[in-house]
PDB file of C-alpha atoms in Angstrom:
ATOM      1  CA  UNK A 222      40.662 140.994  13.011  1.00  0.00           C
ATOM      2  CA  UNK A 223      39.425 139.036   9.841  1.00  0.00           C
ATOM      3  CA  UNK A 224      42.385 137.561   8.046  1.00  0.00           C
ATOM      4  CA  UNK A 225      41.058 138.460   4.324  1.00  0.00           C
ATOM      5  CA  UNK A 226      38.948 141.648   3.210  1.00  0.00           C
ATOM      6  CA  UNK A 227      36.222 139.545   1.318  1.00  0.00           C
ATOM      7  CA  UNK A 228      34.995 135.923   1.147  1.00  0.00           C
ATOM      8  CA  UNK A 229      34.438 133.784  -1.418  1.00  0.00           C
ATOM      9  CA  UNK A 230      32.387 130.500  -0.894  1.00  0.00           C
ATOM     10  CA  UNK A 231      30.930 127.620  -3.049  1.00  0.00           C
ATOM     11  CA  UNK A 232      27.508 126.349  -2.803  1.00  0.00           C
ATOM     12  CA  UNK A 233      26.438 122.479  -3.338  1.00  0.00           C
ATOM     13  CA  UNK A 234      29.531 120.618  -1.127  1.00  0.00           C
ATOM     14  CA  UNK A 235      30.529 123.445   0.858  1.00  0.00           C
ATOM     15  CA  UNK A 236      27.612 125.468   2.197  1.00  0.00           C
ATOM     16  CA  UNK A 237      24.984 122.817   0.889  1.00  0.00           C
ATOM     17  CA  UNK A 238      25.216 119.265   1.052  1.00  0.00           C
ATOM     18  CA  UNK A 239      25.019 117.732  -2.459  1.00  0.00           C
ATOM     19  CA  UNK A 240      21.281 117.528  -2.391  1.00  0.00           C
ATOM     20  CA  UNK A 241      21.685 121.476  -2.294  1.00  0.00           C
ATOM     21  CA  UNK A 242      19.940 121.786   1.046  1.00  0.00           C
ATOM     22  CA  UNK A 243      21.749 124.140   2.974  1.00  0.00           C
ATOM     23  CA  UNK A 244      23.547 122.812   5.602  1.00  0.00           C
ATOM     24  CA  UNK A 245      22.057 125.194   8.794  1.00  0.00           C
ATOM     25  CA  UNK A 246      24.600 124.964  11.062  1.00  0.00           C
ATOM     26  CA  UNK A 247      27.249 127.465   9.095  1.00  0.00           C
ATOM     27  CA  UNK A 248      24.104 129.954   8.093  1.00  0.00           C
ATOM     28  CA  UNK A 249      24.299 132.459  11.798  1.00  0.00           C
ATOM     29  CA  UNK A 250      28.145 132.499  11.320  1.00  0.00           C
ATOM     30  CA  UNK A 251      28.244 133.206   7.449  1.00  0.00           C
ATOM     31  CA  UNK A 252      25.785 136.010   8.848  1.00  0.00           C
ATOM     32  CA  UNK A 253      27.871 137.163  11.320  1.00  0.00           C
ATOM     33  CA  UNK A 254      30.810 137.652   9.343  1.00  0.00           C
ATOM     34  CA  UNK A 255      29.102 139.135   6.317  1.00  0.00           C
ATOM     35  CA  UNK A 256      28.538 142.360   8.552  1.00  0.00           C
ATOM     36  CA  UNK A 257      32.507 142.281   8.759  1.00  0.00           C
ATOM     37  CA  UNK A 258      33.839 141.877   4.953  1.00  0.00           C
ATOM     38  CA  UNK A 259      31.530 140.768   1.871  1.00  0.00           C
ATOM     39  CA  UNK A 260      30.812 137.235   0.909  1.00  0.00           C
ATOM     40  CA  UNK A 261      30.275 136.293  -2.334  1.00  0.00           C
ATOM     41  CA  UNK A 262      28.442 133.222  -3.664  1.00  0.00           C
ATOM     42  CA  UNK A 263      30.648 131.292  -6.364  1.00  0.00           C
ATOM     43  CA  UNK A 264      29.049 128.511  -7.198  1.00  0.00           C
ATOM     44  CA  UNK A 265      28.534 126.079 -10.867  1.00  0.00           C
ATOM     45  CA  UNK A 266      25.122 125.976 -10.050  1.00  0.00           C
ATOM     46  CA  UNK A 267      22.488 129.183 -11.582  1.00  0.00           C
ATOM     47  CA  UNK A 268      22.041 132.263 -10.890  1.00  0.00           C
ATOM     48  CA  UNK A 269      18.558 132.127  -9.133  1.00  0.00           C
ATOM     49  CA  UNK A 270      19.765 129.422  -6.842  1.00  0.00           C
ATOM     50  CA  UNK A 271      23.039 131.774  -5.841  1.00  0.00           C
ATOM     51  CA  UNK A 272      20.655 134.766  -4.819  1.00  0.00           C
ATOM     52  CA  UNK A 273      18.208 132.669  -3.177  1.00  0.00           C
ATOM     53  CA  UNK A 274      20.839 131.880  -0.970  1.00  0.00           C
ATOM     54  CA  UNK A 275      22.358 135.259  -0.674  1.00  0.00           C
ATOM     55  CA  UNK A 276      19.020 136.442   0.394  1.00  0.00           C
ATOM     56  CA  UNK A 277      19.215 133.748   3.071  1.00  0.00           C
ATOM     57  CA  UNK A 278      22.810 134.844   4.188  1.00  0.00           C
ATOM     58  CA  UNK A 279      21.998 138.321   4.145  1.00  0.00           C
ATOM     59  CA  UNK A 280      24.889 139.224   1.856  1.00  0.00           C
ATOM     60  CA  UNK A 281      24.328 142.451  -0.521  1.00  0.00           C
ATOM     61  CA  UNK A 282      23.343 139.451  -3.602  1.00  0.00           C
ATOM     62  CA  UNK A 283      26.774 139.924  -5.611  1.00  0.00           C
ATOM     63  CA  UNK A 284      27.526 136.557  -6.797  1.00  0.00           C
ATOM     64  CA  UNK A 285      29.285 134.164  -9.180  1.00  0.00           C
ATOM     65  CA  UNK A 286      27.218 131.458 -10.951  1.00  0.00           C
ATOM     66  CA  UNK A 287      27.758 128.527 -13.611  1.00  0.00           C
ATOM     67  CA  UNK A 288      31.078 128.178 -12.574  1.00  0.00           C
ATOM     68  CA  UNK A 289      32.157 131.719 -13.455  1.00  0.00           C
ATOM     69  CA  UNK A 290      30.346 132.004 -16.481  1.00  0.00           C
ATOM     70  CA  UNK A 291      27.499 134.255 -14.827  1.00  0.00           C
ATOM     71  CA  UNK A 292      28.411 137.111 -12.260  1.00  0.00           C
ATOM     72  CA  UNK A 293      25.633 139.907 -10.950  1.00  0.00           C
ATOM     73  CA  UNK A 294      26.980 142.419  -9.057  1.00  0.00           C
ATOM     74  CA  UNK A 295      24.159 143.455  -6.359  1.00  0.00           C
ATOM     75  CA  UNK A 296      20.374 142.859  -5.900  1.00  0.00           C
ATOM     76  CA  UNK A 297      19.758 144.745  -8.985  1.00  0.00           C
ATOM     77  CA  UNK A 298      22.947 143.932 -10.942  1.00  0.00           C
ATOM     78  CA  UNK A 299      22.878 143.136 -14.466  1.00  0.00           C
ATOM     79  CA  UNK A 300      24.488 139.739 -15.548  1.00  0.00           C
ATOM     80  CA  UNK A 301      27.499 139.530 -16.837  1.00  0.00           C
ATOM     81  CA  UNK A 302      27.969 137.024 -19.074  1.00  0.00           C
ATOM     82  CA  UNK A 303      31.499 135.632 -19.906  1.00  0.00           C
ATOM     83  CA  UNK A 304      31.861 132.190 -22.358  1.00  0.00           C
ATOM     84  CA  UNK A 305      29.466 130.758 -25.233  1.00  0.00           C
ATOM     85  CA  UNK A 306      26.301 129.367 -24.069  1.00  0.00           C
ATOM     86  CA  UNK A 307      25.413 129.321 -27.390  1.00  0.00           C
ATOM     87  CA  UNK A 308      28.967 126.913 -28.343  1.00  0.00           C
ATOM     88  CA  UNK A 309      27.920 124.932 -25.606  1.00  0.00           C
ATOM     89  CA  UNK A 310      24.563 123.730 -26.371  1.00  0.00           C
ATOM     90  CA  UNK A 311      25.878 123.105 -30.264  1.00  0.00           C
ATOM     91  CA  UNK A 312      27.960 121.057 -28.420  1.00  0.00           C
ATOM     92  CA  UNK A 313      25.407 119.287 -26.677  1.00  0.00           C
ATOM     93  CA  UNK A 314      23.273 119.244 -29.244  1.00  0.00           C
ATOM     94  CA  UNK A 315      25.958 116.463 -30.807  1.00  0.00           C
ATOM     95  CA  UNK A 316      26.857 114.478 -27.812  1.00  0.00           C
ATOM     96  CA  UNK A 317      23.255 113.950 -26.928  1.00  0.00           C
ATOM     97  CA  UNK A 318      22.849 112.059 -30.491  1.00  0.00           C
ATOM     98  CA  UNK A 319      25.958 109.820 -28.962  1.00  0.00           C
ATOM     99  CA  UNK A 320      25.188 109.664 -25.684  1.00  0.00           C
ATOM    100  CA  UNK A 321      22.547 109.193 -22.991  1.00  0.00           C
ATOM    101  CA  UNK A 322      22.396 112.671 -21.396  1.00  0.00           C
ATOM    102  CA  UNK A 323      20.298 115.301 -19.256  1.00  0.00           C
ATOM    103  CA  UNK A 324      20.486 118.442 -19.587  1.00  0.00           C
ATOM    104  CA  UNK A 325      20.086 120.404 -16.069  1.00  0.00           C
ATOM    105  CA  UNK A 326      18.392 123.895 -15.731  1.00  0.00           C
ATOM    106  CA  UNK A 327      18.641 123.807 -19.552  1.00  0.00           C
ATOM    107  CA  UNK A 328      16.317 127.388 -19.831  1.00  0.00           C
ATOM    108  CA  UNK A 329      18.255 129.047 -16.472  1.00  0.00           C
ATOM    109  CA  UNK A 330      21.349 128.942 -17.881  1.00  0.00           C
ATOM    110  CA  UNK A 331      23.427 131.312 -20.137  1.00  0.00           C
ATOM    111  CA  UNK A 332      27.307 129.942 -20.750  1.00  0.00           C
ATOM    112  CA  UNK A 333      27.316 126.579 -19.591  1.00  0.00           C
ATOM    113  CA  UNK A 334      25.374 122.960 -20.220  1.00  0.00           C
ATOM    114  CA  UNK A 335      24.665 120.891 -16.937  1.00  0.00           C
ATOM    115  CA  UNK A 336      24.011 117.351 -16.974  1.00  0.00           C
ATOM    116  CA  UNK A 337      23.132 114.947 -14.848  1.00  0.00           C
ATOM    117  CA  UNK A 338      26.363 112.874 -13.442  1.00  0.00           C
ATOM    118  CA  UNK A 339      25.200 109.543 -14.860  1.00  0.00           C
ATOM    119  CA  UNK A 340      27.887 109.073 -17.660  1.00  0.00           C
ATOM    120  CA  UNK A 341      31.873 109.095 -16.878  1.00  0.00           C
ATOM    121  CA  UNK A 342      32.940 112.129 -17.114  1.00  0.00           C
ATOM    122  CA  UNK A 343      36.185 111.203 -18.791  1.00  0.00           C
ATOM    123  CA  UNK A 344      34.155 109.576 -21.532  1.00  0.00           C
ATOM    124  CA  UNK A 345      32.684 113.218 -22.079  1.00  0.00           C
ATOM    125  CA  UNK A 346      35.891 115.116 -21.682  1.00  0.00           C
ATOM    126  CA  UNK A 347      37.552 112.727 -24.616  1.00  0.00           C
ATOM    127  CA  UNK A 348      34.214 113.173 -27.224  1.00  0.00           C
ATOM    128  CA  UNK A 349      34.076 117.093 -26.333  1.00  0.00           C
ATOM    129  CA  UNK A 350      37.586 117.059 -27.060  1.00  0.00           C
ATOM    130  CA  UNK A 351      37.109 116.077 -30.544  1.00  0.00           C
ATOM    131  CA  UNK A 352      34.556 118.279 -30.939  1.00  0.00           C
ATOM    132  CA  UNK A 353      35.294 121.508 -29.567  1.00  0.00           C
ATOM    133  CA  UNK A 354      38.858 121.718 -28.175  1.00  0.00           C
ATOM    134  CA  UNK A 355      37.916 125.340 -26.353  1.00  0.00           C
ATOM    135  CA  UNK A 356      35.276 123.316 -24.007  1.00  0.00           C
ATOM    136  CA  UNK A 357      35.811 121.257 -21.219  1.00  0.00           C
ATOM    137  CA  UNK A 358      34.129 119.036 -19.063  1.00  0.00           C
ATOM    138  CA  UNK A 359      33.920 119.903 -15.582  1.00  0.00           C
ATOM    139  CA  UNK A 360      32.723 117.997 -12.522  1.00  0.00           C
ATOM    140  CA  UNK A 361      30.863 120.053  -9.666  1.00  0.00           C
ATOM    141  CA  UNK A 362      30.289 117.261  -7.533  1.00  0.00           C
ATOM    142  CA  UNK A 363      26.343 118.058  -8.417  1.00  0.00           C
ATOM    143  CA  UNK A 364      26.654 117.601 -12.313  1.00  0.00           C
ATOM    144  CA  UNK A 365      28.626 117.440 -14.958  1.00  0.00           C
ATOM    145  CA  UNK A 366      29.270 120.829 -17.283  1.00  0.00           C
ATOM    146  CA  UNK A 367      29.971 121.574 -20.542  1.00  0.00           C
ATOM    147  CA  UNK A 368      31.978 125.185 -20.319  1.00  0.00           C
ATOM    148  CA  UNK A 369      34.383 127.299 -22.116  1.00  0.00           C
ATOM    149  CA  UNK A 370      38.193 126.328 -20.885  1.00  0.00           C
ATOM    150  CA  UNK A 371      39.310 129.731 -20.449  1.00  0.00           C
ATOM    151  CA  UNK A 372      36.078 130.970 -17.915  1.00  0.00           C
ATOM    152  CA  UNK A 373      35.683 129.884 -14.725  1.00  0.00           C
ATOM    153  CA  UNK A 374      35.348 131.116 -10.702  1.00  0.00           C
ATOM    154  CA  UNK A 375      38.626 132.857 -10.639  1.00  0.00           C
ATOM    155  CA  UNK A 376      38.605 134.437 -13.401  1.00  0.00           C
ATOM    156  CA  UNK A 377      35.199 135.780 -12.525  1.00  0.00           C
ATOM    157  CA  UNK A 378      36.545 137.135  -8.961  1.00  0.00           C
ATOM    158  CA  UNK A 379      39.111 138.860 -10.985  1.00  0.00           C
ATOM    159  CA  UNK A 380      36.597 141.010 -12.374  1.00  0.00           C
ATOM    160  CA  UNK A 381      34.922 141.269  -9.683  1.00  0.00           C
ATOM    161  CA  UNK A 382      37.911 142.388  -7.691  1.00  0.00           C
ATOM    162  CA  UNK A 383      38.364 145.241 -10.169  1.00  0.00           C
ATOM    163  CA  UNK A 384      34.286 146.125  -9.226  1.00  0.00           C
ATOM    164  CA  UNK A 385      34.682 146.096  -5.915  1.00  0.00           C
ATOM    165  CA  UNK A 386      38.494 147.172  -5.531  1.00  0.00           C
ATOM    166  CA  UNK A 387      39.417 144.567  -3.312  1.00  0.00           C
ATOM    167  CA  UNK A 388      42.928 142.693  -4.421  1.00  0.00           C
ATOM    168  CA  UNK A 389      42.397 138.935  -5.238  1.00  0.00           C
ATOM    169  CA  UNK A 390      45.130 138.809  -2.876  1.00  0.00           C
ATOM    170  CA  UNK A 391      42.948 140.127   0.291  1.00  0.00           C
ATOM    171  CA  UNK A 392      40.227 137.248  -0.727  1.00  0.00           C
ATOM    172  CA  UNK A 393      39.659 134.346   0.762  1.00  0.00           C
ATOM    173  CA  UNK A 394      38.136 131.367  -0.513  1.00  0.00           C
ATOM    174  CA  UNK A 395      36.312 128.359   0.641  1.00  0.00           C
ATOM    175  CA  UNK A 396      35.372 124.850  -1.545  1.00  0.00           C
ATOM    176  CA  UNK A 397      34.737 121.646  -2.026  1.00  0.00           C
ATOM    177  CA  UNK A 398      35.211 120.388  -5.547  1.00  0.00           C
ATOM    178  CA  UNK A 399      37.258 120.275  -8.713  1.00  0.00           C
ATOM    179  CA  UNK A 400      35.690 123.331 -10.233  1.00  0.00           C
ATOM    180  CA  UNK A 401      36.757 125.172  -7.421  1.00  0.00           C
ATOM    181  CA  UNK A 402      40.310 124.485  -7.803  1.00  0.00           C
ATOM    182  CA  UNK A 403      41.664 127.604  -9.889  1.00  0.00           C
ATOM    183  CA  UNK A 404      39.923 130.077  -7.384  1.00  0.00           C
ATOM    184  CA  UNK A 405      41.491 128.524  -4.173  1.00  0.00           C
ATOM    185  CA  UNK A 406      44.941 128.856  -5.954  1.00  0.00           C
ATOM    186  CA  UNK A 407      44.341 132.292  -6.713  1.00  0.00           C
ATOM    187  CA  UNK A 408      43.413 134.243  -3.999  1.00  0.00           C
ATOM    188  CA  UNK A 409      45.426 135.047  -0.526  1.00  0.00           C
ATOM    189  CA  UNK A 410      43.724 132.304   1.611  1.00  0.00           C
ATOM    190  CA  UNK A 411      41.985 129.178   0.021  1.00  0.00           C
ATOM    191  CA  UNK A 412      40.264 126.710   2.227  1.00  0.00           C
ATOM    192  CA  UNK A 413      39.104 123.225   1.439  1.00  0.00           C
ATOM    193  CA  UNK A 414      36.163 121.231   3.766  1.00  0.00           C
ATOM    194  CA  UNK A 415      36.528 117.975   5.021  1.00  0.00           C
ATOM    195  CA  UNK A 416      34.482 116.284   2.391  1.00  0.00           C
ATOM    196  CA  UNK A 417      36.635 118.250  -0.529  1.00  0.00           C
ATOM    197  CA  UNK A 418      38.259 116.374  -3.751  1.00  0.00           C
ATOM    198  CA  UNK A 419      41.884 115.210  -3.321  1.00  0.00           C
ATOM    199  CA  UNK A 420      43.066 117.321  -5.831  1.00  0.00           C
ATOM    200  CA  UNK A 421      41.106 120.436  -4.081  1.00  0.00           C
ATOM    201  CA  UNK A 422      42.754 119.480  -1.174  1.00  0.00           C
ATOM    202  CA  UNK A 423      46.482 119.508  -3.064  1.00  0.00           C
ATOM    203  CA  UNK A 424      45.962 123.490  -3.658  1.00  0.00           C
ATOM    204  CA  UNK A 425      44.549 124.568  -0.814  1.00  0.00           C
ATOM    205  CA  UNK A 426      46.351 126.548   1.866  1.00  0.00           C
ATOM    206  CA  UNK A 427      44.296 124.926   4.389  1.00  0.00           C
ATOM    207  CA  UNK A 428      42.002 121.675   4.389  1.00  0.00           C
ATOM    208  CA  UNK A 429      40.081 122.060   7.492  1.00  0.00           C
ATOM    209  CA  UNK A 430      38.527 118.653   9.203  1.00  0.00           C
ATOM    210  CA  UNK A 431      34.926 119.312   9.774  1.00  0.00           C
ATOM    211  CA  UNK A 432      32.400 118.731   6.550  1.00  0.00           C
ATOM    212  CA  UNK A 433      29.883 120.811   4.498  1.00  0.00           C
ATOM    213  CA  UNK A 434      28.493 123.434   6.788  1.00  0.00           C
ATOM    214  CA  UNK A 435      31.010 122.242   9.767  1.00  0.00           C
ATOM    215  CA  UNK A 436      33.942 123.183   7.481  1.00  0.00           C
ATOM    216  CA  UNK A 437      32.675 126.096   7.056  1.00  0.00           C
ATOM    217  CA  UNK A 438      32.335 127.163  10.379  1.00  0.00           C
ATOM    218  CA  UNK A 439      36.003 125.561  10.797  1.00  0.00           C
ATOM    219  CA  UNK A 440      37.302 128.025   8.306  1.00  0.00           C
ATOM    220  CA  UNK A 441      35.840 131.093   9.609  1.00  0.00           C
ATOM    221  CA  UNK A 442      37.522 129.852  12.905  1.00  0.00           C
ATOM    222  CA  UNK A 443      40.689 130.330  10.877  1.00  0.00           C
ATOM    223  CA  UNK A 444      39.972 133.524   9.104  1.00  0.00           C
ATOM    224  CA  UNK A 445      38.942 135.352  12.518  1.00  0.00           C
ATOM    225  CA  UNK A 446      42.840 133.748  13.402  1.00  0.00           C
TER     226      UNK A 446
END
């Protein structure tokens, strides 16, 4: 018996590796167990990239993108779209008169800026700060992104939840990085890979040993119990 009634699982660190291949050993047991209870893509990365690999998992294509600013409920969902793109790139638009940046998927995405990770990211967080004090900078592991503070993957599984009347409580969750930290903490079962952030690690109910796709397959070991 499967220890949680849906799954949640990140992308790039967790399913991928962080050249967002997919990492092919996890892909037959992801399969397997989304014929048992839904899995849902949450990742920071777009919304294209999160169904392309739904399609390849075979789950029904309801996922969570840019870090819970996107969510699309179903192959022919329409997007939900929680935070300010729009306060974002203003944002941007000053920091990149400051600062050497560039922009990621710049015309795929709708609430968040992605940049490449070639600047500190504290130096960001401090000049966004001053800024706008209701972003933050956020570090995927993949790139750096400029978001609303009060959105991100758990707060996009909560309304998902409501959709799909499952209690965040009866989810599980599996991740890698820092942006993943507020969904681990709050749903039933969070799971961190090998190759996860310390401070992942710090919330997690359980940091398995194996890394990227071997984690994976680690944590479904511990879901099936």
């Amino acid at each position: 018996m499967i220890r949680a009634k849906a799954l949640a699982i990140d992308l790039d660190g967790t399913i991928a590796f962080k050249d967002s291949s997919l990492d092919p050993v996890c892909i037959e047991p992801l399969r397997s167990l989304v014929k048992e209870i839904p899995v849902i893509i949450a990742t920071g990365n777009t919304v294209c990239y999160a169904m392309s690999a739904a399609v390849l998992l075979g789950t029904d294509r309801t996922v969570v993108a840019e870090n819970g600013g996107v969510i699309r409920v179903g192959r022919d969902g329409i997007d939900i779209v929680n935070g300010s793109g729009e306060r974002c790139r203003r944002a941007y638009g000053i920091l990149q008169r400051e600062m050497e940046l560039e922009p990621l998927d710049w015309n795929l995405r709708k609430s968040d800026v992605a940049l490449r990770r070639n600047i500190p990211a504290d130096e960001l967080s401090k000049r966004l700060a001053e800024i706008d004090p209701l972003l933050e900078v956020v570090d995927s592991g993949l790139a750096l992104h400029i978001k609303d503070r009060r959105i991100n993957k758990a707060e996009a599984l909560k309304t998902l939840a409501e959709i799909v009347e499952i209690d965040l409580s009866d989810f599980a969750a599996i991740g890698d990085s820092n942006n993943d930290i507020e969904m681990l903490k709050e749903v039933g079962i969070g799971i961190a890979v090998g190759n996860a952030s310390e401070s992942l690690k710090k919330v997690a109910t359980y940091v398995v040993e194996g890394v990227y796709g071997k984690g994976v397959i680690d944590a479904i070991g511990i879901l099936k119990g």
